């Protein structure tokens, strides 16, 4: 009888350990979804004179990632490339040429810093808390691109390159348009304004006011 009890205990412990391992693997996959599976080792790339856009597209082919480069990405690479990992190579290019990157789980998006914006989105009534929970579950948060909620007014503020802003809105099932987006707030008072939206551009995060209906 003691043998049966011990055997059952060991079986239960093994099953519990297996379930825990599977849960941890699933959690790790979800958490790492926003970061590409970078190849191990040093990324070696030699160039004498090449367009930055072409170098980024070739980078994607070399590491096995689809890359979408904005038309506003400009510049030329020359000699003196750093020696490091693939991620360090990408970040070196971004730092040198004023670029930002975002990985949506499938495609690596690269945009110019001047394309980074803050968009105000009006949420359906009493949905701010639900939206926040959904983003947490989907692991959409990125420390480089803040997302803030004003639950009292059901407004979400999302900052980042166009691909990131679009991914957040798509994850929440929000359609882009005057009825749901470009809702502005008046500085610290957080009051809505029907006329203007605050847009933050570039590395220095300089702000300018632009009409809601204007084209950027």
PDB file of C-alpha atoms in Angstrom:
ATOM      1  CA  UNK A   1       0.000   0.000   0.000  1.00  0.00           C
ATOM      2  CA  UNK A   2       2.857   2.314   0.794  1.00  0.00           C
ATOM      3  CA  UNK A   3       4.353   1.485  -2.618  1.00  0.00           C
ATOM      4  CA  UNK A   4       1.141   2.518  -4.426  1.00  0.00           C
ATOM      5  CA  UNK A   5       0.977   5.785  -2.521  1.00  0.00           C
ATOM      6  CA  UNK A   6       4.608   6.623  -3.313  1.00  0.00           C
ATOM      7  CA  UNK A   7       4.118   5.722  -6.962  1.00  0.00           C
ATOM      8  CA  UNK A   8       1.003   7.891  -7.219  1.00  0.00           C
ATOM      9  CA  UNK A   9       2.852  10.760  -5.584  1.00  0.00           C
ATOM     10  CA  UNK A  10       5.755  10.459  -8.005  1.00  0.00           C
ATOM     11  CA  UNK A  11       3.352  10.292 -10.964  1.00  0.00           C
ATOM     12  CA  UNK A  12       1.508  13.405  -9.772  1.00  0.00           C
ATOM     13  CA  UNK A  13       4.804  15.245  -9.277  1.00  0.00           C
ATOM     14  CA  UNK A  14       5.987  14.286 -12.772  1.00  0.00           C
ATOM     15  CA  UNK A  15       2.720  15.416 -14.372  1.00  0.00           C
ATOM     16  CA  UNK A  16       2.830  18.676 -12.440  1.00  0.00           C
ATOM     17  CA  UNK A  17       6.410  19.271 -13.564  1.00  0.00           C
ATOM     18  CA  UNK A  18       5.487  18.573 -17.194  1.00  0.00           C
ATOM     19  CA  UNK A  19       2.512  20.932 -17.070  1.00  0.00           C
ATOM     20  CA  UNK A  20       4.669  23.627 -15.485  1.00  0.00           C
ATOM     21  CA  UNK A  21       7.334  23.203 -18.171  1.00  0.00           C
ATOM     22  CA  UNK A  22       4.750  23.469 -20.951  1.00  0.00           C
ATOM     23  CA  UNK A  23       3.248  26.578 -19.362  1.00  0.00           C
ATOM     24  CA  UNK A  24       6.667  28.188 -19.024  1.00  0.00           C
ATOM     25  CA  UNK A  25       7.522  27.396 -22.644  1.00  0.00           C
ATOM     26  CA  UNK A  26       4.268  28.969 -23.790  1.00  0.00           C
ATOM     27  CA  UNK A  27       4.874  32.046 -21.652  1.00  0.00           C
ATOM     28  CA  UNK A  28       8.416  32.424 -22.931  1.00  0.00           C
ATOM     29  CA  UNK A  29       7.235  32.178 -26.547  1.00  0.00           C
ATOM     30  CA  UNK A  30       4.682  34.902 -25.955  1.00  0.00           C
ATOM     31  CA  UNK A  31       7.129  37.218 -24.222  1.00  0.00           C
ATOM     32  CA  UNK A  32       9.782  36.787 -26.907  1.00  0.00           C
ATOM     33  CA  UNK A  33       7.342  37.321 -29.806  1.00  0.00           C
ATOM     34  CA  UNK A  34       8.252  41.015 -30.037  1.00  0.00           C
ATOM     35  CA  UNK A  35      11.969  40.244 -30.402  1.00  0.00           C
ATOM     36  CA  UNK A  36      13.338  38.521 -33.533  1.00  0.00           C
ATOM     37  CA  UNK A  37      15.126  35.212 -33.186  1.00  0.00           C
ATOM     38  CA  UNK A  38      18.540  36.711 -33.846  1.00  0.00           C
ATOM     39  CA  UNK A  39      21.220  34.366 -35.228  1.00  0.00           C
ATOM     40  CA  UNK A  40      23.983  33.488 -32.804  1.00  0.00           C
ATOM     41  CA  UNK A  41      27.512  34.711 -33.243  1.00  0.00           C
ATOM     42  CA  UNK A  42      29.030  37.675 -35.032  1.00  0.00           C
ATOM     43  CA  UNK A  43      27.237  39.289 -37.956  1.00  0.00           C
ATOM     44  CA  UNK A  44      29.894  39.987 -40.577  1.00  0.00           C
ATOM     45  CA  UNK A  45      29.050  42.547 -43.225  1.00  0.00           C
ATOM     46  CA  UNK A  46      31.494  44.405 -45.436  1.00  0.00           C
ATOM     47  CA  UNK A  47      30.520  47.417 -47.511  1.00  0.00           C
ATOM     48  CA  UNK A  48      32.406  50.208 -49.231  1.00  0.00           C
ATOM     49  CA  UNK A  49      29.578  52.417 -50.428  1.00  0.00           C
ATOM     50  CA  UNK A  50      25.968  51.239 -50.247  1.00  0.00           C
ATOM     51  CA  UNK A  51      22.528  52.770 -49.811  1.00  0.00           C
ATOM     52  CA  UNK A  52      21.211  52.303 -46.261  1.00  0.00           C
ATOM     53  CA  UNK A  53      17.884  50.968 -47.526  1.00  0.00           C
ATOM     54  CA  UNK A  54      19.642  48.321 -49.615  1.00  0.00           C
ATOM     55  CA  UNK A  55      21.893  47.363 -46.695  1.00  0.00           C
ATOM     56  CA  UNK A  56      18.862  46.888 -44.416  1.00  0.00           C
ATOM     57  CA  UNK A  57      17.050  44.781 -47.006  1.00  0.00           C
ATOM     58  CA  UNK A  58      20.164  42.641 -47.466  1.00  0.00           C
ATOM     59  CA  UNK A  59      20.465  42.410 -43.681  1.00  0.00           C
ATOM     60  CA  UNK A  60      16.981  40.914 -43.581  1.00  0.00           C
ATOM     61  CA  UNK A  61      17.868  38.328 -46.208  1.00  0.00           C
ATOM     62  CA  UNK A  62      21.055  37.404 -44.358  1.00  0.00           C
ATOM     63  CA  UNK A  63      19.306  36.840 -41.011  1.00  0.00           C
ATOM     64  CA  UNK A  64      16.132  35.346 -42.487  1.00  0.00           C
ATOM     65  CA  UNK A  65      13.725  38.186 -41.669  1.00  0.00           C
ATOM     66  CA  UNK A  66      11.349  40.021 -44.000  1.00  0.00           C
ATOM     67  CA  UNK A  67      12.277  43.712 -43.753  1.00  0.00           C
ATOM     68  CA  UNK A  68      10.077  46.672 -44.655  1.00  0.00           C
ATOM     69  CA  UNK A  69      12.046  49.905 -44.954  1.00  0.00           C
ATOM     70  CA  UNK A  70      10.320  53.286 -45.078  1.00  0.00           C
ATOM     71  CA  UNK A  71      10.824  55.485 -48.129  1.00  0.00           C
ATOM     72  CA  UNK A  72      12.069  58.183 -45.767  1.00  0.00           C
ATOM     73  CA  UNK A  73      15.136  56.173 -44.772  1.00  0.00           C
ATOM     74  CA  UNK A  74      18.153  57.794 -46.409  1.00  0.00           C
ATOM     75  CA  UNK A  75      21.940  57.727 -46.262  1.00  0.00           C
ATOM     76  CA  UNK A  76      24.868  55.665 -47.450  1.00  0.00           C
ATOM     77  CA  UNK A  77      27.030  53.143 -45.638  1.00  0.00           C
ATOM     78  CA  UNK A  78      30.781  53.263 -45.999  1.00  0.00           C
ATOM     79  CA  UNK A  79      33.734  51.486 -44.433  1.00  0.00           C
ATOM     80  CA  UNK A  80      34.214  51.304 -40.688  1.00  0.00           C
ATOM     81  CA  UNK A  81      31.318  48.979 -39.863  1.00  0.00           C
ATOM     82  CA  UNK A  82      31.326  47.665 -36.267  1.00  0.00           C
ATOM     83  CA  UNK A  83      31.897  44.025 -35.402  1.00  0.00           C
ATOM     84  CA  UNK A  84      29.107  42.565 -33.284  1.00  0.00           C
ATOM     85  CA  UNK A  85      25.866  40.604 -33.291  1.00  0.00           C
ATOM     86  CA  UNK A  86      23.087  41.064 -35.822  1.00  0.00           C
ATOM     87  CA  UNK A  87      21.067  43.124 -33.345  1.00  0.00           C
ATOM     88  CA  UNK A  88      24.061  45.323 -32.568  1.00  0.00           C
ATOM     89  CA  UNK A  89      24.572  45.892 -36.296  1.00  0.00           C
ATOM     90  CA  UNK A  90      20.934  46.953 -36.711  1.00  0.00           C
ATOM     91  CA  UNK A  91      21.044  49.271 -33.714  1.00  0.00           C
ATOM     92  CA  UNK A  92      24.316  50.807 -34.912  1.00  0.00           C
ATOM     93  CA  UNK A  93      22.724  51.701 -38.245  1.00  0.00           C
ATOM     94  CA  UNK A  94      19.626  53.085 -36.508  1.00  0.00           C
ATOM     95  CA  UNK A  95      21.676  55.219 -34.114  1.00  0.00           C
ATOM     96  CA  UNK A  96      23.926  56.553 -36.854  1.00  0.00           C
ATOM     97  CA  UNK A  97      21.232  57.384 -39.396  1.00  0.00           C
ATOM     98  CA  UNK A  98      18.382  58.387 -37.088  1.00  0.00           C
ATOM     99  CA  UNK A  99      16.163  55.336 -37.527  1.00  0.00           C
ATOM    100  CA  UNK A 100      13.851  53.234 -35.362  1.00  0.00           C
ATOM    101  CA  UNK A 101      12.894  49.595 -35.785  1.00  0.00           C
ATOM    102  CA  UNK A 102       9.906  47.511 -34.733  1.00  0.00           C
ATOM    103  CA  UNK A 103       9.302  43.772 -35.123  1.00  0.00           C
ATOM    104  CA  UNK A 104       5.664  42.680 -35.355  1.00  0.00           C
ATOM    105  CA  UNK A 105       6.384  38.971 -35.000  1.00  0.00           C
ATOM    106  CA  UNK A 106       6.793  38.458 -38.744  1.00  0.00           C
ATOM    107  CA  UNK A 107       8.217  41.582 -40.387  1.00  0.00           C
ATOM    108  CA  UNK A 108      11.005  43.885 -39.214  1.00  0.00           C
ATOM    109  CA  UNK A 109       9.899  47.482 -39.856  1.00  0.00           C
ATOM    110  CA  UNK A 110      12.475  50.278 -40.094  1.00  0.00           C
ATOM    111  CA  UNK A 111      11.410  53.936 -40.193  1.00  0.00           C
ATOM    112  CA  UNK A 112      13.012  57.347 -39.871  1.00  0.00           C
ATOM    113  CA  UNK A 113      12.856  59.020 -36.459  1.00  0.00           C
ATOM    114  CA  UNK A 114      10.924  61.851 -38.070  1.00  0.00           C
ATOM    115  CA  UNK A 115       8.040  59.426 -38.637  1.00  0.00           C
ATOM    116  CA  UNK A 116       7.615  58.696 -34.922  1.00  0.00           C
ATOM    117  CA  UNK A 117       4.347  60.187 -33.732  1.00  0.00           C
ATOM    118  CA  UNK A 118       1.955  60.211 -30.812  1.00  0.00           C
ATOM    119  CA  UNK A 119      -1.616  59.388 -31.732  1.00  0.00           C
ATOM    120  CA  UNK A 120      -4.629  59.889 -29.507  1.00  0.00           C
ATOM    121  CA  UNK A 121      -7.371  57.300 -29.943  1.00  0.00           C
ATOM    122  CA  UNK A 122     -10.905  57.596 -28.615  1.00  0.00           C
ATOM    123  CA  UNK A 123     -12.012  54.238 -27.234  1.00  0.00           C
ATOM    124  CA  UNK A 124     -15.550  52.858 -27.005  1.00  0.00           C
ATOM    125  CA  UNK A 125     -17.320  53.715 -23.765  1.00  0.00           C
ATOM    126  CA  UNK A 126     -15.821  52.082 -20.657  1.00  0.00           C
ATOM    127  CA  UNK A 127     -13.337  50.050 -22.726  1.00  0.00           C
ATOM    128  CA  UNK A 128     -10.028  51.573 -21.575  1.00  0.00           C
ATOM    129  CA  UNK A 129      -9.417  48.971 -18.860  1.00  0.00           C
ATOM    130  CA  UNK A 130     -10.371  46.109 -21.187  1.00  0.00           C
ATOM    131  CA  UNK A 131      -8.022  47.429 -23.878  1.00  0.00           C
ATOM    132  CA  UNK A 132      -5.157  47.730 -21.411  1.00  0.00           C
ATOM    133  CA  UNK A 133      -5.655  44.112 -20.316  1.00  0.00           C
ATOM    134  CA  UNK A 134      -5.744  42.920 -23.919  1.00  0.00           C
ATOM    135  CA  UNK A 135      -2.469  44.665 -24.768  1.00  0.00           C
ATOM    136  CA  UNK A 136      -0.847  43.126 -21.689  1.00  0.00           C
ATOM    137  CA  UNK A 137      -2.006  39.665 -22.767  1.00  0.00           C
ATOM    138  CA  UNK A 138      -0.711  40.171 -26.306  1.00  0.00           C
ATOM    139  CA  UNK A 139       2.650  41.484 -25.033  1.00  0.00           C
ATOM    140  CA  UNK A 140       2.343  44.566 -27.258  1.00  0.00           C
ATOM    141  CA  UNK A 141       4.111  46.907 -24.849  1.00  0.00           C
ATOM    142  CA  UNK A 142       7.550  48.155 -25.885  1.00  0.00           C
ATOM    143  CA  UNK A 143       9.571  50.311 -23.460  1.00  0.00           C
ATOM    144  CA  UNK A 144      10.718  52.458 -26.385  1.00  0.00           C
ATOM    145  CA  UNK A 145       7.167  53.307 -27.442  1.00  0.00           C
ATOM    146  CA  UNK A 146       4.866  54.297 -24.552  1.00  0.00           C
ATOM    147  CA  UNK A 147       1.164  53.479 -24.425  1.00  0.00           C
ATOM    148  CA  UNK A 148      -0.946  55.409 -21.930  1.00  0.00           C
ATOM    149  CA  UNK A 149      -4.613  55.234 -21.009  1.00  0.00           C
ATOM    150  CA  UNK A 150      -6.848  57.981 -19.662  1.00  0.00           C
ATOM    151  CA  UNK A 151      -9.583  55.743 -18.286  1.00  0.00           C
ATOM    152  CA  UNK A 152     -11.801  58.605 -17.104  1.00  0.00           C
ATOM    153  CA  UNK A 153     -12.177  59.820 -20.696  1.00  0.00           C
ATOM    154  CA  UNK A 154     -11.632  56.488 -22.513  1.00  0.00           C
ATOM    155  CA  UNK A 155      -8.639  57.806 -24.439  1.00  0.00           C
ATOM    156  CA  UNK A 156      -5.485  55.920 -25.391  1.00  0.00           C
ATOM    157  CA  UNK A 157      -2.194  57.589 -26.304  1.00  0.00           C
ATOM    158  CA  UNK A 158       0.230  55.477 -28.343  1.00  0.00           C
ATOM    159  CA  UNK A 159       3.659  56.653 -29.491  1.00  0.00           C
ATOM    160  CA  UNK A 160       5.975  55.082 -32.045  1.00  0.00           C
ATOM    161  CA  UNK A 161       6.634  54.566 -35.747  1.00  0.00           C
ATOM    162  CA  UNK A 162       3.612  54.060 -38.031  1.00  0.00           C
ATOM    163  CA  UNK A 163       3.977  50.260 -38.047  1.00  0.00           C
ATOM    164  CA  UNK A 164       3.846  50.084 -34.246  1.00  0.00           C
ATOM    165  CA  UNK A 165       0.914  52.483 -33.910  1.00  0.00           C
ATOM    166  CA  UNK A 166      -0.963  50.492 -36.550  1.00  0.00           C
ATOM    167  CA  UNK A 167      -0.159  47.170 -34.871  1.00  0.00           C
ATOM    168  CA  UNK A 168      -1.489  48.401 -31.519  1.00  0.00           C
ATOM    169  CA  UNK A 169      -4.706  49.673 -33.075  1.00  0.00           C
ATOM    170  CA  UNK A 170      -5.182  46.460 -35.051  1.00  0.00           C
ATOM    171  CA  UNK A 171      -4.619  44.378 -31.916  1.00  0.00           C
ATOM    172  CA  UNK A 172      -7.405  46.321 -30.224  1.00  0.00           C
ATOM    173  CA  UNK A 173      -9.713  46.078 -33.221  1.00  0.00           C
ATOM    174  CA  UNK A 174      -9.747  49.845 -33.712  1.00  0.00           C
ATOM    175  CA  UNK A 175     -10.341  51.361 -37.116  1.00  0.00           C
ATOM    176  CA  UNK A 176      -8.382  54.438 -38.127  1.00  0.00           C
ATOM    177  CA  UNK A 177     -10.555  57.427 -38.870  1.00  0.00           C
ATOM    178  CA  UNK A 178     -11.839  60.714 -37.538  1.00  0.00           C
ATOM    179  CA  UNK A 179     -14.374  58.965 -35.316  1.00  0.00           C
ATOM    180  CA  UNK A 180     -11.774  57.000 -33.357  1.00  0.00           C
ATOM    181  CA  UNK A 181      -8.381  58.655 -33.706  1.00  0.00           C
ATOM    182  CA  UNK A 182      -6.566  61.984 -33.571  1.00  0.00           C
ATOM    183  CA  UNK A 183      -8.286  63.021 -30.346  1.00  0.00           C
ATOM    184  CA  UNK A 184      -6.013  65.622 -28.752  1.00  0.00           C
ATOM    185  CA  UNK A 185      -5.400  66.570 -25.141  1.00  0.00           C
ATOM    186  CA  UNK A 186      -4.437  69.979 -23.868  1.00  0.00           C
ATOM    187  CA  UNK A 187      -1.080  69.389 -22.174  1.00  0.00           C
ATOM    188  CA  UNK A 188      -1.156  68.612 -18.475  1.00  0.00           C
ATOM    189  CA  UNK A 189      -4.877  69.254 -18.072  1.00  0.00           C
ATOM    190  CA  UNK A 190      -5.568  66.272 -20.379  1.00  0.00           C
ATOM    191  CA  UNK A 191      -8.564  68.063 -21.892  1.00  0.00           C
ATOM    192  CA  UNK A 192      -9.762  67.061 -25.318  1.00  0.00           C
ATOM    193  CA  UNK A 193      -9.440  69.481 -28.203  1.00  0.00           C
ATOM    194  CA  UNK A 194     -11.434  69.197 -31.418  1.00  0.00           C
ATOM    195  CA  UNK A 195      -9.044  71.374 -33.394  1.00  0.00           C
ATOM    196  CA  UNK A 196      -5.502  70.110 -32.914  1.00  0.00           C
ATOM    197  CA  UNK A 197      -3.412  67.078 -32.053  1.00  0.00           C
ATOM    198  CA  UNK A 198       0.064  67.080 -30.527  1.00  0.00           C
ATOM    199  CA  UNK A 199       2.564  65.280 -32.707  1.00  0.00           C
ATOM    200  CA  UNK A 200       6.052  64.396 -31.451  1.00  0.00           C
ATOM    201  CA  UNK A 201       8.738  64.020 -34.048  1.00  0.00           C
ATOM    202  CA  UNK A 202      12.364  62.939 -34.033  1.00  0.00           C
ATOM    203  CA  UNK A 203      15.000  62.118 -31.475  1.00  0.00           C
ATOM    204  CA  UNK A 204      14.552  65.334 -29.513  1.00  0.00           C
ATOM    205  CA  UNK A 205      10.779  64.719 -29.206  1.00  0.00           C
ATOM    206  CA  UNK A 206       9.973  68.236 -30.338  1.00  0.00           C
ATOM    207  CA  UNK A 207       6.241  68.817 -30.373  1.00  0.00           C
ATOM    208  CA  UNK A 208       4.176  70.750 -32.842  1.00  0.00           C
ATOM    209  CA  UNK A 209       0.443  71.353 -33.145  1.00  0.00           C
ATOM    210  CA  UNK A 210      -1.191  70.376 -36.403  1.00  0.00           C
ATOM    211  CA  UNK A 211      -4.839  70.521 -37.521  1.00  0.00           C
ATOM    212  CA  UNK A 212      -6.680  67.243 -37.124  1.00  0.00           C
ATOM    213  CA  UNK A 213      -7.790  67.178 -40.749  1.00  0.00           C
ATOM    214  CA  UNK A 214      -4.394  68.103 -42.206  1.00  0.00           C
ATOM    215  CA  UNK A 215      -2.320  65.599 -44.139  1.00  0.00           C
ATOM    216  CA  UNK A 216       1.099  64.749 -42.737  1.00  0.00           C
TER     217      UNK A 216
END
